[in-house]
PDB file of C-alpha atoms in Angstrom:
ATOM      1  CA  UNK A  11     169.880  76.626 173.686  1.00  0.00           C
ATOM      2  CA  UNK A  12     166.530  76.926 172.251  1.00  0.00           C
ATOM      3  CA  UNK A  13     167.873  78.801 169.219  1.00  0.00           C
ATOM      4  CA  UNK A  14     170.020  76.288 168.549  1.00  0.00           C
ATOM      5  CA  UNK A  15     167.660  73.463 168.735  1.00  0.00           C
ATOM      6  CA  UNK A  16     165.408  75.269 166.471  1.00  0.00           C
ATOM      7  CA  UNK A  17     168.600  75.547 163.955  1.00  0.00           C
ATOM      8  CA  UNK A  18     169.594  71.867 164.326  1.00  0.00           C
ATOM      9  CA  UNK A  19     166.030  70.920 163.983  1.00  0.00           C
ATOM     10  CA  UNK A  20     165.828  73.123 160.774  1.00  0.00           C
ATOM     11  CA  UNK A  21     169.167  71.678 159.166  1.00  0.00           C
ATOM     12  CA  UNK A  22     167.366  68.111 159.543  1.00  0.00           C
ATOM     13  CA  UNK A  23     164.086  68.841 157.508  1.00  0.00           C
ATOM     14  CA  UNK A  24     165.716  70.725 155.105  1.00  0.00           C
ATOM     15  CA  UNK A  25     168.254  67.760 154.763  1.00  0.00           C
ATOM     16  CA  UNK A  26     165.109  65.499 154.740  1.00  0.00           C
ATOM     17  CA  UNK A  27     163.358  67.627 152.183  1.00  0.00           C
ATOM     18  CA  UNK A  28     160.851  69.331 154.042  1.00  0.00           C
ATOM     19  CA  UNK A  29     160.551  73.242 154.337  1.00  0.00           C
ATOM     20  CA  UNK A  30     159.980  75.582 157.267  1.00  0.00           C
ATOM     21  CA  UNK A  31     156.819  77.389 157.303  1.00  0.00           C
ATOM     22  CA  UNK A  32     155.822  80.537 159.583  1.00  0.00           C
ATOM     23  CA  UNK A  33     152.309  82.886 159.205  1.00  0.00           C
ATOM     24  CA  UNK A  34     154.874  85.435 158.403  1.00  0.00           C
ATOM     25  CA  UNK A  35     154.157  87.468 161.063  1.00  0.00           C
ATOM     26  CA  UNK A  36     156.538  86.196 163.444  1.00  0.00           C
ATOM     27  CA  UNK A  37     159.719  87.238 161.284  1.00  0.00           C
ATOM     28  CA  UNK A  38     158.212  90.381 160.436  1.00  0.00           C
ATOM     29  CA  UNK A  39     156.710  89.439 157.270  1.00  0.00           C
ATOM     30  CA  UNK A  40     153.081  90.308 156.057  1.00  0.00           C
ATOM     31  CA  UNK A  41     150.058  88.071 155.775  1.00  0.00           C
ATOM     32  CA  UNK A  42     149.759  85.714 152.304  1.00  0.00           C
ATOM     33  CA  UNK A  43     146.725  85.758 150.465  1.00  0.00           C
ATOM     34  CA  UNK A  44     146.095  82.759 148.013  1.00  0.00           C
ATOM     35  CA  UNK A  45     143.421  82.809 145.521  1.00  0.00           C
ATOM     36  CA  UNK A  46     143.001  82.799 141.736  1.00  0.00           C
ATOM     37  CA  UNK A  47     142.449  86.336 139.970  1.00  0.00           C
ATOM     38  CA  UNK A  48     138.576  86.140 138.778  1.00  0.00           C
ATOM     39  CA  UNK A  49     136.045  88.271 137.476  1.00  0.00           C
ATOM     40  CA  UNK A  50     132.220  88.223 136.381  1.00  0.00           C
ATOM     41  CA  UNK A  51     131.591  88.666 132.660  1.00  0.00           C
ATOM     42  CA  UNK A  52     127.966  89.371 130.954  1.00  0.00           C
ATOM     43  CA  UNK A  53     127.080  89.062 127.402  1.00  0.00           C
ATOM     44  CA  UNK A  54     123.583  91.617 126.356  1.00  0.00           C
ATOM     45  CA  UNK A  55     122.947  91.515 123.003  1.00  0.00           C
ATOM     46  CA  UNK A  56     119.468  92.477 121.067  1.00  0.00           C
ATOM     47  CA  UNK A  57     119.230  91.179 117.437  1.00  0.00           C
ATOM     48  CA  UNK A  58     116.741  92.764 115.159  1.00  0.00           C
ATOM     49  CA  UNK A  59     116.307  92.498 111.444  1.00  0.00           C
ATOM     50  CA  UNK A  60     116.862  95.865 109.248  1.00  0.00           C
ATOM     51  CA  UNK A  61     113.674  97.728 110.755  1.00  0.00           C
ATOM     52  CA  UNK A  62     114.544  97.295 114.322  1.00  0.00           C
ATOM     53  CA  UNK A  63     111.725  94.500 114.949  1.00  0.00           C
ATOM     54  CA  UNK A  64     113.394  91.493 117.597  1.00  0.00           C
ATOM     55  CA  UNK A  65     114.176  88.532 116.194  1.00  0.00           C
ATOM     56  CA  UNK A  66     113.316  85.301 117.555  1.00  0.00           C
ATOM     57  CA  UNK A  67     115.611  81.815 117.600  1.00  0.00           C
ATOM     58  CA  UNK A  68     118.707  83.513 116.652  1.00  0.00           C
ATOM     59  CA  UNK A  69     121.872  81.286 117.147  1.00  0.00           C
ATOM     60  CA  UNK A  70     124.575  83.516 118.537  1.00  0.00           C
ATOM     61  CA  UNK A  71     128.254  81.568 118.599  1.00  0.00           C
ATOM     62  CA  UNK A  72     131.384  82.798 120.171  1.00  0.00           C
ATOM     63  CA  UNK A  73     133.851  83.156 117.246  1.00  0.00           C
ATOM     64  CA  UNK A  74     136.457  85.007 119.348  1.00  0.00           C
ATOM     65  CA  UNK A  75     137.303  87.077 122.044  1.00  0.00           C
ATOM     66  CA  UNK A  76     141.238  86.573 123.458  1.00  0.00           C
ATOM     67  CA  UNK A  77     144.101  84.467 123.526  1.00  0.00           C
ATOM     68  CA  UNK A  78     142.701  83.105 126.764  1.00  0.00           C
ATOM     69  CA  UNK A  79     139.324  83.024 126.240  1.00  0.00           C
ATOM     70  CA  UNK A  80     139.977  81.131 123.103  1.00  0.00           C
ATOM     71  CA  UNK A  81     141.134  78.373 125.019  1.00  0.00           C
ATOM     72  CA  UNK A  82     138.025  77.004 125.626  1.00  0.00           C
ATOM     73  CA  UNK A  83     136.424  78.946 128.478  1.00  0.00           C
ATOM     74  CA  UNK A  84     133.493  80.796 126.489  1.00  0.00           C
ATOM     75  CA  UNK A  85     132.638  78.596 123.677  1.00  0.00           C
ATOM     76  CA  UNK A  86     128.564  79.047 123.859  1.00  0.00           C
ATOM     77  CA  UNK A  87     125.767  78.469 122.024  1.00  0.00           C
ATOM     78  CA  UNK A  88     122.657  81.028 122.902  1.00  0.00           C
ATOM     79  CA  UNK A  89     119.549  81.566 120.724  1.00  0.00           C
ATOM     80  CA  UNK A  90     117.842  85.066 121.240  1.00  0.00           C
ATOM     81  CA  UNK A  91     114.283  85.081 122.899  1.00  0.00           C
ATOM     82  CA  UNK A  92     111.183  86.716 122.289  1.00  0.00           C
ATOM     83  CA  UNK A  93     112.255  90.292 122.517  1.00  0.00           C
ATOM     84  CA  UNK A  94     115.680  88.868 120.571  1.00  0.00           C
ATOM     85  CA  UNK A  95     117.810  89.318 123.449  1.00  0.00           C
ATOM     86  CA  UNK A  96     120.605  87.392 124.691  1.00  0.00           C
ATOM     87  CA  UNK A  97     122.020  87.657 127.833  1.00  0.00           C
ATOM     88  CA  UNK A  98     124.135  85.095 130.101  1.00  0.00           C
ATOM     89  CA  UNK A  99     126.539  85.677 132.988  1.00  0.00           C
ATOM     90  CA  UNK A 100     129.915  84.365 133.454  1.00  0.00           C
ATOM     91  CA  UNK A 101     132.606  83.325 135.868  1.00  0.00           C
ATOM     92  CA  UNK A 102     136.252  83.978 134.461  1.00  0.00           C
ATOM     93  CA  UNK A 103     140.054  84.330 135.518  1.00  0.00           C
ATOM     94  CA  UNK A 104     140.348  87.198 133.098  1.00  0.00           C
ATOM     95  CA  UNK A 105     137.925  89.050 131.041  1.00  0.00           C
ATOM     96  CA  UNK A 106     138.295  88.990 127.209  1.00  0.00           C
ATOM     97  CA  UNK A 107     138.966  92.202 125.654  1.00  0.00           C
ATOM     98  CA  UNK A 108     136.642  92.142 122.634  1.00  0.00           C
ATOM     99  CA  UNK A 109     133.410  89.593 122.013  1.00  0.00           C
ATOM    100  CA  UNK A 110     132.868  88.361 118.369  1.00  0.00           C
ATOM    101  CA  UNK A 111     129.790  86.625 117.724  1.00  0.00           C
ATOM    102  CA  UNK A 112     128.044  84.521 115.357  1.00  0.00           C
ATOM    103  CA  UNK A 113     124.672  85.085 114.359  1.00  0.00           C
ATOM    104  CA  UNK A 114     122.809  82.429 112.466  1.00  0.00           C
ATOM    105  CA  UNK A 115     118.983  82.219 111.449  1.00  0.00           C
ATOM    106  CA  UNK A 116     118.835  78.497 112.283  1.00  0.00           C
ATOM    107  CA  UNK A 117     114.796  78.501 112.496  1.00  0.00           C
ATOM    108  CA  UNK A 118     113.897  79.437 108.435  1.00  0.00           C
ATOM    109  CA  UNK A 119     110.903  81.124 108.253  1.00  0.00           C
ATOM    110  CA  UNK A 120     109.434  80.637 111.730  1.00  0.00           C
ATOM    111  CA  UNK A 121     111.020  84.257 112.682  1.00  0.00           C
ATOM    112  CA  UNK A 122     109.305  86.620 109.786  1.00  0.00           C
ATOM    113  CA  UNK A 123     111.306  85.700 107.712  1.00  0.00           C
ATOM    114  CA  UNK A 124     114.451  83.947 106.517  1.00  0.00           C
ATOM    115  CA  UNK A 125     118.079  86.300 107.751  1.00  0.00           C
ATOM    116  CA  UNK A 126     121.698  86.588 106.687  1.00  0.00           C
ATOM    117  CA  UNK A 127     124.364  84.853 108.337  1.00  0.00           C
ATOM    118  CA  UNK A 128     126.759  87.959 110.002  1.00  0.00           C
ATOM    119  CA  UNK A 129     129.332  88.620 112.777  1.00  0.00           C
ATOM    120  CA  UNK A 130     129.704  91.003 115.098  1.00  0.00           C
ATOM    121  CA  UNK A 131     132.297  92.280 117.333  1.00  0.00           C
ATOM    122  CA  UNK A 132     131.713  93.998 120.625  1.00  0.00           C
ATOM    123  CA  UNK A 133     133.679  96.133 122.877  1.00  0.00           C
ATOM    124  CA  UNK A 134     133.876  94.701 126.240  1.00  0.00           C
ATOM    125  CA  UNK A 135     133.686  97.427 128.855  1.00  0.00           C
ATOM    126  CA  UNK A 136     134.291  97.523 132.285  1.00  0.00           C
ATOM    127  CA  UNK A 137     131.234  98.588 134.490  1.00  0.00           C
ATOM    128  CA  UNK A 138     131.966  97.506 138.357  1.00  0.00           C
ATOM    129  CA  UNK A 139     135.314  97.956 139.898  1.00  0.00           C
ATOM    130  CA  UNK A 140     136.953  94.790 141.682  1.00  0.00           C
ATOM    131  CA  UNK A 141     137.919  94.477 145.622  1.00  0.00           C
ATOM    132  CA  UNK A 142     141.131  95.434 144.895  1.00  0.00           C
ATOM    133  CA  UNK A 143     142.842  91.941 146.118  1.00  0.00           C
ATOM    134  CA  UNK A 144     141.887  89.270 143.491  1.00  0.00           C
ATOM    135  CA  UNK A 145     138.311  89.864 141.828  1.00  0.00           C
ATOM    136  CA  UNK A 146     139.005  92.231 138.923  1.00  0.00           C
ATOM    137  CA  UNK A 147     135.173  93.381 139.231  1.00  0.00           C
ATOM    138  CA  UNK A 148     132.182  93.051 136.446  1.00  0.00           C
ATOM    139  CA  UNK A 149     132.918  93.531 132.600  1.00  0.00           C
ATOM    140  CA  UNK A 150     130.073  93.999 129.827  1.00  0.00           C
ATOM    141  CA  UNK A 151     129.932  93.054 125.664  1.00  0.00           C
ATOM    142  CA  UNK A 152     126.787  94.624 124.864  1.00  0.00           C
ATOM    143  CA  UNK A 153     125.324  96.095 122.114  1.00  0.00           C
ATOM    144  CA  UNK A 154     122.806  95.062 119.141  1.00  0.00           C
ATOM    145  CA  UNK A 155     123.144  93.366 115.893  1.00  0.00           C
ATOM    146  CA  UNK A 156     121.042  94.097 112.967  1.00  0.00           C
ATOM    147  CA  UNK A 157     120.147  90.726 110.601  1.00  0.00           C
ATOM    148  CA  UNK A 158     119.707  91.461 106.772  1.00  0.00           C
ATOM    149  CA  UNK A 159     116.628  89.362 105.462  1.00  0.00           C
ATOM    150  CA  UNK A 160     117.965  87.122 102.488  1.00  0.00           C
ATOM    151  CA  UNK A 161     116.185  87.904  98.914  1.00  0.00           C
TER     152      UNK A 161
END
C-alpha cells in the first residue's frame, strides 16, 4: 500500500512538473558533490634592463594567455617594485596554459633610464597538486624579462 502511494504520489508531481529527489543513498546511488572546478594561479616576474640591474615602475599588461582566460578573467595592470618584481595571486576556474605580458617603461627617465617596449611569454607550470575532487591545485608563470634601454 505504501509503495503504491509513493507511486501515485510520484505520477502527480511529475504531472505537476516537479521532480523527485533522494540523497542517493537510499536507491543505492553515491553521494553528489556540487562545486565549480577552481584553482590558484601566481604571476613572479623580475624585470631588469640588459645588465641584470631591477627596474623600477615597469607596466606589465596581460596580452594573452587562453581562450578562457581571454575572456576577461586576467586582464591586469601591475607595475614592478623596487627590486622590479611583480607578483600577484589569483583565483581561477581553469589555469591558462601560457602568460604573455606587456612590458612598458611608463615612468621616462625616473628608472635609470628610458626602456624598450617588449613582450614576453611564460610557461605556466604546475607546482601544487589539487584535492583530487574540484581544486585543480596551484599553477606558476614565472620567469624574468630583460628591458633594452632605447638610444
Amino acid at each position: 500500500m505504501k509503495k503504491l502511494i509513493y507511486l501515485m504520489s510520484s505520477g502527480i508531481m511529475a504531472a505537476l512538473g516537479f521532480s523527485g529527489c533522494d540523497d542517493g543513498i537510499i536507491n543505492g546511488g553515491g553521494m553528489v558533490e556540487y562545486g565549480t572546478p577552481h584553482c590558484d594561479f601566481k604571476i613572479d616576474i623580475t624585470v631588469t634592463d640588459e645588465s641584470g640591474k631591477p627596474l623600477n615602475g615597469i607596466r606589465v599588461t596581460t596580452v594573452k594567455s587562453n581562450d578562457y582566460v581571454d575572456g576577461g578573467l586576467i586582464q591586469d595592470t601591475l607595475y614592478t617594485d623596487e627590486n622590479g618584481k611583480v607578483s600577484k595571486e589569483y583565483s581561477l576556474i581553469s589555469p591558462p596554459k601560457k602568460y604573455e605580458l606587456a612590458f612598458d617603461d611608463v615612468d621616462g627617465e625616473e628608472n635609470g633610464g628610458t626602456f624598450e617596449s617588449a613582450a614576453g611569454t611564460f610557461e605556466v607550470k604546475k607546482i601544487k597538486k589539487g584535492d583530487g575532487n574540484w581544486y585543480e591545485g596551484v599553477y606558476e608563470a614565472s620567469g624574468k624579462k630583460s628591458l633594452k634601454k632605447t638610444k
